[in-house]
mmCIF file of C-alpha atoms in Angstrom:
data_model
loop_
_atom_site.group_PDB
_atom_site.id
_atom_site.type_symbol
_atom_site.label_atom_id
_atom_site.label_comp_id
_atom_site.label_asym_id
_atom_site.label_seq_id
_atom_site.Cartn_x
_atom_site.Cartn_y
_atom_site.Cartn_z
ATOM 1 C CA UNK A 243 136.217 117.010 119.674
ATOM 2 C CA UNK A 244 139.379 117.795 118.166
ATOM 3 C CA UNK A 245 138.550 117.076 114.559
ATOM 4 C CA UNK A 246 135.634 119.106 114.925
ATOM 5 C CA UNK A 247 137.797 122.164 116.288
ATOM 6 C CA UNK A 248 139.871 121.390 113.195
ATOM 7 C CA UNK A 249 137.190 121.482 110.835
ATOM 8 C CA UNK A 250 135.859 124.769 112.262
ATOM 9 C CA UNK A 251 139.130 126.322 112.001
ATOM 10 C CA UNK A 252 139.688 125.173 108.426
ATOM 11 C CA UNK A 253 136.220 126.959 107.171
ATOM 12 C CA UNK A 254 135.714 129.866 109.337
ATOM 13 C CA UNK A 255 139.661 131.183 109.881
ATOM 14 C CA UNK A 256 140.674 132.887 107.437
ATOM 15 C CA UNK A 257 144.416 132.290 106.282
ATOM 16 C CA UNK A 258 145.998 135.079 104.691
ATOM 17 C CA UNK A 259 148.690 133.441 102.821
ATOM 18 C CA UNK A 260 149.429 135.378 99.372
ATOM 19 C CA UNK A 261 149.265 133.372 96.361
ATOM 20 C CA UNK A 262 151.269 133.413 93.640
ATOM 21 C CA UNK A 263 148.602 134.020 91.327
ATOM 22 C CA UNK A 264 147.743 137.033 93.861
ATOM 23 C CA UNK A 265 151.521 138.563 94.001
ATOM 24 C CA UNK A 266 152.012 138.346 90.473
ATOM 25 C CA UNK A 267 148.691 140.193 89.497
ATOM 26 C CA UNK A 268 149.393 142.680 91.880
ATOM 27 C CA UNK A 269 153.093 143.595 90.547
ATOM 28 C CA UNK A 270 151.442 143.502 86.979
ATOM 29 C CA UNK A 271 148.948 146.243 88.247
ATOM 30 C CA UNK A 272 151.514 148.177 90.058
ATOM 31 C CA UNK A 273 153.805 148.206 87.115
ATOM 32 C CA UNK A 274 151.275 149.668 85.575
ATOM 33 C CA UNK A 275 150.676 151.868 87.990
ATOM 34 C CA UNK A 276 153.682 153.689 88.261
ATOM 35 C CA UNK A 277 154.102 153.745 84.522
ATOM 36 C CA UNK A 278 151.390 156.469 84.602
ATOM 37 C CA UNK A 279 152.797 158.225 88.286
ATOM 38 C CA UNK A 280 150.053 156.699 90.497
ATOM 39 C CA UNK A 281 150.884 155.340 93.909
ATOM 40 C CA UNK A 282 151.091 151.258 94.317
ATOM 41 C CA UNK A 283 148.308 149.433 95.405
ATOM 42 C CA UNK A 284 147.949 147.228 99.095
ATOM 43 C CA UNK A 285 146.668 144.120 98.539
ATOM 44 C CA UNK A 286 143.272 143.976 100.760
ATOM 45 C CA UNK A 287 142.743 140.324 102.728
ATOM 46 C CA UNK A 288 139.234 141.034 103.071
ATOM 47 C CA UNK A 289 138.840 142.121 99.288
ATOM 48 C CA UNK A 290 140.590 139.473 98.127
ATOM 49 C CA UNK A 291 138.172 137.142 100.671
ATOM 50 C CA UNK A 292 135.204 138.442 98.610
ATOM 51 C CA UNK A 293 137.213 137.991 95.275
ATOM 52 C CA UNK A 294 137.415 134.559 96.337
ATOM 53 C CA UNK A 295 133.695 133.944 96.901
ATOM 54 C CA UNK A 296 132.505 135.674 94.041
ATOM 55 C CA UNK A 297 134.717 133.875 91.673
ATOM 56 C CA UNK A 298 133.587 130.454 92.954
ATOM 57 C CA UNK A 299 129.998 131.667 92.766
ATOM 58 C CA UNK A 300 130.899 132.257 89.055
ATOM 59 C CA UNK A 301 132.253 128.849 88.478
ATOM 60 C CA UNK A 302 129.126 127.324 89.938
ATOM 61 C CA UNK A 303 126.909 128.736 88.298
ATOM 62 C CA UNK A 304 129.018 128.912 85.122
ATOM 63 C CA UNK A 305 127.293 132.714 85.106
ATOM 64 C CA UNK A 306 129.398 136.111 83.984
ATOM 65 C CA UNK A 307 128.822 139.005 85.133
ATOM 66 C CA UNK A 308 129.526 141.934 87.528
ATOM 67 C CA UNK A 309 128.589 141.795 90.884
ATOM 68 C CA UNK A 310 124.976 143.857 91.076
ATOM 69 C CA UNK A 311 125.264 144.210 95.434
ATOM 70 C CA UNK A 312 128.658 146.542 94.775
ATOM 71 C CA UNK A 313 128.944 149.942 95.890
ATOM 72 C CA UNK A 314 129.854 152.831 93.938
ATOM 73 C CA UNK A 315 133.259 153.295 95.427
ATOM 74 C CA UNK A 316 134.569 149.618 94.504
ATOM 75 C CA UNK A 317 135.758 148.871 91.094
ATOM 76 C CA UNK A 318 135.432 145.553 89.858
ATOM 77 C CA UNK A 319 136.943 143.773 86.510
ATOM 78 C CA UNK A 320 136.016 140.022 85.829
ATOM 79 C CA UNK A 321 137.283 137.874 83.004
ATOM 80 C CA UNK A 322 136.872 134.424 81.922
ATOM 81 C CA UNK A 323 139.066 132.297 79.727
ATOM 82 C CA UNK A 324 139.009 128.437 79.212
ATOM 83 C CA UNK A 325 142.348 128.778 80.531
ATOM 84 C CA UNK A 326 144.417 129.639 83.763
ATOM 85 C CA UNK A 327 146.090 132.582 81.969
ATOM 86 C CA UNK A 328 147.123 136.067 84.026
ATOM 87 C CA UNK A 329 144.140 138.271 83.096
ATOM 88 C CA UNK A 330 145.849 141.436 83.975
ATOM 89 C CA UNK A 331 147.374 142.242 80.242
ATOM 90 C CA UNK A 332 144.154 141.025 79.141
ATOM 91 C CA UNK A 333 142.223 144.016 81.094
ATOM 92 C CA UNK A 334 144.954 146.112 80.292
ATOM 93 C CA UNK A 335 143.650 145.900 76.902
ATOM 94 C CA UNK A 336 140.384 147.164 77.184
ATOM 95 C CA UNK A 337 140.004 150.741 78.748
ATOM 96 C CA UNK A 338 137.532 150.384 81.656
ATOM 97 C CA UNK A 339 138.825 147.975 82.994
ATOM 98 C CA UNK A 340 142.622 149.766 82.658
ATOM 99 C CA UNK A 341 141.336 152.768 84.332
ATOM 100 C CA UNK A 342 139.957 151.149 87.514
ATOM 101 C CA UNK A 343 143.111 149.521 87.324
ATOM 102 C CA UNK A 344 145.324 152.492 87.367
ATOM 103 C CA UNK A 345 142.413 154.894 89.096
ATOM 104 C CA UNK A 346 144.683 156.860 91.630
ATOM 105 C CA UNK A 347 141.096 156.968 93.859
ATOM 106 C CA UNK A 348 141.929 153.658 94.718
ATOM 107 C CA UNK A 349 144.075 152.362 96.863
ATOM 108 C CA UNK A 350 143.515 148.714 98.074
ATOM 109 C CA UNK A 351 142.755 145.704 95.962
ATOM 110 C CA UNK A 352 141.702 141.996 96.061
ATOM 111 C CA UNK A 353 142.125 139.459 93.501
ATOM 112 C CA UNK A 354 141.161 135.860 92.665
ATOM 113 C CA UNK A 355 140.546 133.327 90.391
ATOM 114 C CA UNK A 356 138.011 129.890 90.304
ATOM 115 C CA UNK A 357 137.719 126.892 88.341
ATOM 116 C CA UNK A 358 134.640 124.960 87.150
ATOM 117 C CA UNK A 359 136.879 122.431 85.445
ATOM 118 C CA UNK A 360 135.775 123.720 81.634
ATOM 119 C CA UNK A 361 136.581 128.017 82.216
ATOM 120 C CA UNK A 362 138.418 129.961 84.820
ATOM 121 C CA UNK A 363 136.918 133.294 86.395
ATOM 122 C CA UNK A 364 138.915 136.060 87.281
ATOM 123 C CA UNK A 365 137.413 138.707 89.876
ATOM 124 C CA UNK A 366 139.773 141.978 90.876
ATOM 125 C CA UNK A 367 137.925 144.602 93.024
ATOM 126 C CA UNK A 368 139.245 148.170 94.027
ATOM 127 C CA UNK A 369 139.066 150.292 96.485
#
């Protein structure tokens, strides 16, 4: 009975513990941010939950592209690199994905990253 209760807690509780991959993204973004006068982002738990998913969906089914089921008011950059590398300066680069980055609309954001084992996905949504 007790492993069981373990188990259930492991998959369906969610543990909100910021990653570093997550903190660092989000001061990139920020710093970018307030280079142009817009107000920092929060990170989101529950955004950053469906980062999660959607990146590991990528890495399964080694597939890249946006999310079709998103509404109109959520921004959402991906990447992919064959390497674990910050995407952030990477999206900076290219200019829609720099203005949903710095969009003073939004004000929450998720972030998160998967593995396959050959690329990595990156998935940042806004709010």
């Amino acid at each position: 009975m007790l492993k069981l209760l373990i188990v259930f807690l492991v998959i369906f509780l969610p543990f909100n513990k910021t990653t570093e991959f997550e903190k660092t993204c989000i001061a990139e973004v920020n710093q970018l941010r307030k280079e142009v006068g817009t107000q920092p982002l929060k990170l989101d738990p529950k955004l950053t939950a469906k980062c999660k998913r959607y990146a590991k969906k990528l890495a399964r089914t080694g597939r890249f592209e946006h999310d079709p089921r998103l509404k109109y008011n959520v921004g959402e950059n991906i990447a992919m690199s064959t390497s674990s590398k910050n995407p952030i300066m990477i999206w900076a680069n290219s200019a829609g994905h720099y203005r949903n980055m710095v969009d003073r609309d939004f004000k929450k954001v998720g972030v998160a990253m998967a593995t396959n084992g050959k690329e990595w996905y990156y998935v940042m949504r806004l709010k």
